[in-house]
Every structure is written in C-alpha cells, then in structure tokens.
Coordinates of C-alpha atoms in Angstrom, one line a residue:
M13 CA 0.0 0.0 0.0
A14 CA 1.4 3.4 -1.0
R15 CA 1.9 6.2 1.5
V16 CA 0.2 9.5 0.9
V17 CA 2.1 12.5 2.3
V18 CA 0.8 16.0 1.4
A19 CA 2.4 19.2 2.6
G20 CA 0.9 22.4 3.9
R21 CA -2.8 23.1 3.6
L22 CA -3.5 19.7 2.1
V23 CA -2.5 17.6 5.2
A24 CA -5.8 17.8 7.1
A25 CA -7.8 17.2 4.0
V26 CA -5.8 14.1 3.0
A27 CA -5.9 12.8 6.6
S28 CA -9.7 13.1 6.6
V29 CA -9.8 11.0 3.4
V30 CA -7.6 8.3 4.9
L31 CA -9.6 8.2 8.2
L32 CA -12.9 7.9 6.4
G33 CA -11.9 5.0 4.2
G34 CA -9.5 2.7 5.9
A35 CA -6.9 1.1 3.7
V36 CA -5.9 3.4 0.8
V37 CA -4.7 2.2 -2.5
G38 CA -2.6 4.2 -4.9
C39 CA 0.7 4.3 -6.8
G40 CA 3.6 5.7 -4.8
S41 CA 7.3 6.0 -5.6
G42 CA 8.6 2.6 -6.7
E43 CA 5.1 1.0 -6.5
Q44 CA 2.8 1.1 -9.6
G45 CA 0.0 -1.0 -8.2
E46 CA -1.7 -3.7 -10.2
V47 CA -1.3 -2.9 -13.8
A48 CA -4.0 -3.2 -16.4
A49 CA -4.4 -6.5 -18.2
S50 CA -4.5 -5.1 -21.8
E51 CA -1.6 -7.4 -22.9
G52 CA -1.0 -5.3 -26.0
A53 CA -4.7 -4.7 -26.8
V54 CA -5.5 -1.1 -27.9
R55 CA -8.8 0.2 -26.5
T56 CA -10.7 3.5 -26.6
S57 CA -13.0 5.2 -24.2
P58 CA -16.8 4.4 -24.6
I59 CA -17.3 8.2 -24.6
A60 CA -14.6 9.0 -27.1
G61 CA -17.1 10.5 -29.4
Q62 CA -18.1 13.1 -26.8
L63 CA -14.5 13.9 -25.9
A64 CA -13.7 14.8 -29.5
G65 CA -15.2 18.3 -29.1
L66 CA -13.6 19.2 -25.8
P67 CA -11.4 22.3 -25.9
T68 CA -7.8 21.7 -24.9
T69 CA -5.1 24.2 -23.9
V70 CA -1.6 23.9 -22.4
D71 CA -1.0 26.1 -19.4
G72 CA 2.5 25.8 -18.2
A73 CA 2.9 22.3 -16.7
K74 CA -0.8 21.6 -17.0
I75 CA -3.1 20.5 -19.8
V76 CA -6.5 22.0 -19.4
V77 CA -9.6 20.3 -20.8
G78 CA -13.0 21.8 -20.9
K79 CA -14.9 25.0 -21.7
P80 CA -13.1 28.2 -20.6
D81 CA -16.2 29.5 -18.9
A82 CA -16.8 26.4 -16.8
P83 CA -17.8 27.4 -13.3
R84 CA -15.5 25.0 -11.4
T85 CA -12.0 23.6 -11.9
A86 CA -10.6 20.2 -10.8
Q87 CA -7.0 19.0 -10.9
V88 CA -6.3 15.4 -11.8
L89 CA -3.0 13.9 -10.8
V90 CA -2.1 10.6 -12.6
D91 CA 0.9 8.6 -13.9
P92 CA 0.2 6.8 -17.2
K93 CA 1.8 3.5 -15.9
C94 CA -0.1 3.6 -12.6
G95 CA -2.6 0.7 -12.5
H96 CA -4.8 2.4 -10.0
C97 CA -4.9 5.5 -12.3
A98 CA -6.2 3.3 -15.1
R99 CA -8.9 2.0 -12.8
F100 CA -9.8 5.6 -11.9
E101 CA -9.9 6.8 -15.5
E102 CA -12.3 4.0 -16.3
A103 CA -14.7 5.1 -13.6
G104 CA -14.3 8.4 -11.7
G105 CA -12.3 9.9 -14.5
E106 CA -15.0 9.2 -17.1
S107 CA -17.6 10.7 -14.8
L108 CA -15.5 13.9 -14.5
L109 CA -15.0 14.1 -18.3
K110 CA -18.8 13.8 -18.8
L111 CA -19.2 16.9 -16.6
A112 CA -16.5 18.7 -18.6
V113 CA -18.5 17.9 -21.8
A114 CA -21.6 19.4 -20.1
G115 CA -19.6 22.6 -19.4
Q116 CA -19.7 22.1 -15.6
V117 CA -16.0 21.8 -14.9
K118 CA -12.6 22.4 -16.4
I119 CA -10.0 19.7 -15.7
E120 CA -6.4 20.5 -15.2
Y121 CA -4.2 17.4 -15.7
L122 CA -0.9 17.2 -13.9
L123 CA 0.8 14.2 -15.6
A124 CA 3.4 12.6 -13.4
S125 CA 6.1 10.2 -14.6
F126 CA 7.6 9.3 -11.2
L127 CA 7.1 5.6 -11.8
D128 CA 9.6 5.7 -14.7
R129 CA 13.0 4.6 -13.8
D130 CA 15.5 4.8 -16.7
G131 CA 12.6 4.3 -19.1
A132 CA 11.6 1.0 -17.4
S133 CA 7.9 1.9 -17.5
G134 CA 7.7 4.2 -20.4
S135 CA 5.7 6.7 -18.3
A136 CA 7.8 9.6 -19.6
K137 CA 7.3 8.5 -23.2
A138 CA 3.5 8.4 -22.6
V139 CA 3.5 11.8 -21.1
N140 CA 5.5 13.2 -24.0
A141 CA 3.0 11.7 -26.4
L142 CA 0.1 13.1 -24.4
R143 CA 1.6 16.5 -24.6
A144 CA 2.0 16.1 -28.4
S145 CA -1.7 15.2 -28.7
A146 CA -2.6 18.5 -27.0
D147 CA -1.1 20.3 -30.0
A148 CA -3.5 18.4 -32.3
G149 CA -6.5 19.2 -30.1
K150 CA -6.9 15.5 -29.4
F151 CA -5.7 15.2 -25.8
A152 CA -8.9 14.1 -24.1
E153 CA -9.5 11.3 -26.6
F154 CA -5.9 10.1 -26.6
H155 CA -5.5 10.4 -22.8
A156 CA -8.6 8.1 -22.3
A157 CA -7.2 5.7 -24.8
V158 CA -3.7 5.6 -23.3
F159 CA -5.1 4.6 -19.9
A160 CA -7.6 2.1 -21.4
S161 CA -4.7 0.5 -23.3
Q162 CA -2.2 0.5 -20.4
P163 CA 0.2 -2.5 -21.0
R164 CA 1.6 -5.0 -18.6
G165 CA 5.0 -4.1 -19.9
K166 CA 6.2 -0.6 -20.7
F167 CA 4.8 2.1 -23.0
T168 CA 6.8 2.1 -26.3
D169 CA 6.8 4.4 -29.3
E170 CA 5.2 1.6 -31.3
L171 CA 2.3 1.1 -28.8
L172 CA 1.7 4.8 -28.4
L173 CA 1.4 5.2 -32.2
K174 CA -0.9 2.2 -32.3
I175 CA -3.1 3.9 -29.7
A176 CA -3.0 7.1 -31.6
D177 CA -4.3 5.2 -34.7
R178 CA -7.6 4.8 -32.8
V179 CA -8.0 8.6 -32.4
P180 CA -9.3 10.1 -35.6
G181 CA -7.1 12.9 -36.9
L182 CA -4.2 12.5 -34.5
R183 CA -1.6 10.6 -36.5
G184 CA 0.6 12.7 -38.8
A185 CA 4.1 13.7 -39.5
D186 CA 4.3 16.2 -36.6
F187 CA 2.8 14.0 -34.0
D188 CA 4.7 10.9 -35.0
A189 CA 8.0 12.8 -34.9
A190 CA 7.2 14.2 -31.5
V191 CA 6.6 10.7 -30.2
K192 CA 9.7 9.2 -31.7
D193 CA 12.0 12.1 -30.9
E194 CA 10.5 12.8 -27.5
T195 CA 10.1 16.4 -28.5
Y196 CA 8.5 17.4 -25.2
K197 CA 11.0 15.7 -22.9
G198 CA 11.7 19.1 -21.2
W199 CA 8.0 19.6 -20.7
V200 CA 7.6 16.1 -19.2
A201 CA 10.1 17.1 -16.5
E202 CA 8.2 20.3 -15.9
A203 CA 5.0 18.4 -15.6
E204 CA 6.6 16.0 -13.0
Q205 CA 7.8 19.1 -11.1
G206 CA 4.2 20.5 -11.2
F207 CA 2.9 17.2 -9.8
E208 CA 5.6 17.2 -7.0
A209 CA 4.7 20.9 -6.1
T210 CA 1.3 19.8 -5.0
G211 CA 3.0 17.7 -2.2
A212 CA 1.3 14.5 -3.4
Q213 CA 3.4 11.4 -3.4
A214 CA 0.8 9.0 -4.8
T215 CA -1.6 8.8 -7.6
P216 CA -4.5 9.0 -8.6
M217 CA -5.6 12.1 -6.8
V218 CA -8.3 14.7 -7.7
L219 CA -8.2 18.1 -6.1
V220 CA -10.8 20.9 -6.0
E221 CA -9.6 24.1 -4.6
G222 CA -6.6 22.3 -3.2
K223 CA -8.7 19.7 -1.4
P224 CA -8.8 16.0 -2.3
V225 CA -12.2 14.7 -3.7
G226 CA -13.0 11.1 -3.5
S227 CA -11.0 8.4 -1.7
R228 CA -8.5 5.9 -3.1
D229 CA -10.2 3.1 -1.0
G230 CA -13.4 3.2 -3.0
S231 CA -15.1 6.2 -4.6
L232 CA -12.4 7.1 -7.1
F233 CA -13.0 3.7 -8.7
D234 CA -16.8 3.8 -8.6
A235 CA -18.4 6.2 -11.2
G236 CA -21.6 6.7 -9.2
A237 CA -19.8 7.3 -5.8
F238 CA -17.3 9.6 -7.4
T239 CA -20.1 11.6 -9.1
Q240 CA -21.7 12.1 -5.6
A241 CA -18.3 13.1 -4.2
L242 CA -18.0 15.7 -7.0
K243 CA -21.4 17.0 -6.1
G244 CA -20.3 17.4 -2.5
A245 CA -17.5 19.6 -3.9
G246 CA -19.9 21.7 -5.9
I247 CA -19.4 20.1 -9.3
G248 CA -22.4 18.8 -11.1
G249 CA -25.0 19.9 -8.6
S250 CA -25.5 20.4 -4.9
S251 CA -24.7 17.8 -2.3

C-alpha cells in the first residue's frame, strides 16, 4: 500500500480521506499497483465521441480540458503507468469528463512520470505523447485511450502510435516525430515538477480548490460514488 504525504494546507484534507476510508490504494514512488491487463490490446473510451469536441489548452505544466467559462476547476494527478490510475480513469475519470463535456467543470491534468526509472515503465514516453496530442487538439480522446490501453510491460513508441491510430485525426508527421524524438522531454520534466509541487506522493488524486475529492479506497474507482463526491465539492449539482 502506498503512503500519501501531502504538505501544507493539504495535510488535514488528506488525513480526513484516509480516516474515512480505511486502507488506501494508490501508486507511490517505486510502486505502480496492479497494472492493467490489456496485454497489448488497444482500446478507446466508450465516450470517445463526446470527448472529440472538448477544448484543450496547455497552461505551463498543466493540460486543461473543458470549456473556458466552466464554473469550477478540478485537478487530476495521474501517472500513465499507474494501474490504480487506469482504474480511476475508467470510472471516476470518465464521470469527470462527462461533466466537462456538459460545461460544468474544467479539468487540469498534472501528468506525473515518477514511476519511470531509466525508461523502465515508459511513463515519460507516454506523457511526452500526451503533450503532443494536445497540440493536435486530441488530448482528451488520446488520454482516455492511453489509460484504457495500459500495458503489462512498458509504453513504447510503437504502442503509443498504435493507440494514436484509434484517435481520428491524431496521426501525422508532426505527432509521429514528436513521439519518436521525445520532442517534449523538457515539458515532461516540468509536468513532473508540477505534480511534486502539490505535495502529493501517490496517484491517482483529484483536487478541487486544493482539497482531495473522493478516496482511493473506493469512490475514485466507482463512477456513481465519485459523481456524488464531486457534487459534494460543488461540481455537477449540490450535495
């Protein structure tokens, strides 16, 4: 089980999450959790068609998805090779994206790559490819497909390009070169620093106004429960 240590104003909030839920599951440094069982299969999100129209911007170390005038903002902290993050994206993450499609929230993704050790997991390669997809306005679709296709082994250029094949309009000379040449390697490091600056040492985590929403012992991995947790944070309706 991964430790969660959050500095400053987040300490009390994280403590309350832990106390409410008992054992907490997540990916911490050197621990990626149970990985997805895609075994090389490439999958897309069941809501991929809805994600195609979501606006995407790059704001420093963050990738922002959703309508600019959305009333609330949520931060999502994930590592592409974290098995628990893949579970979250399939459940709570999809619920959050549906609310973004409805214009009720903007999502700021902080993409970590702390599970990568000398390229052993390919997290950094995946984050680089995700950054490249933002340039093409295809981040939301590609992000969902990357987590849905999380391999038992590491992310490779070949796998990332196969995943990109499933996102209409993403493949092209610029994107392919960015993946193969790791064009955004510097940005990947910046994104990792942005993740570390939150004080979080485990993923997945969702923050609204600096406070964690949902718990890694349950609601993050249950679409209905996480939707209710978001309502409690003022996203998608009143609690």
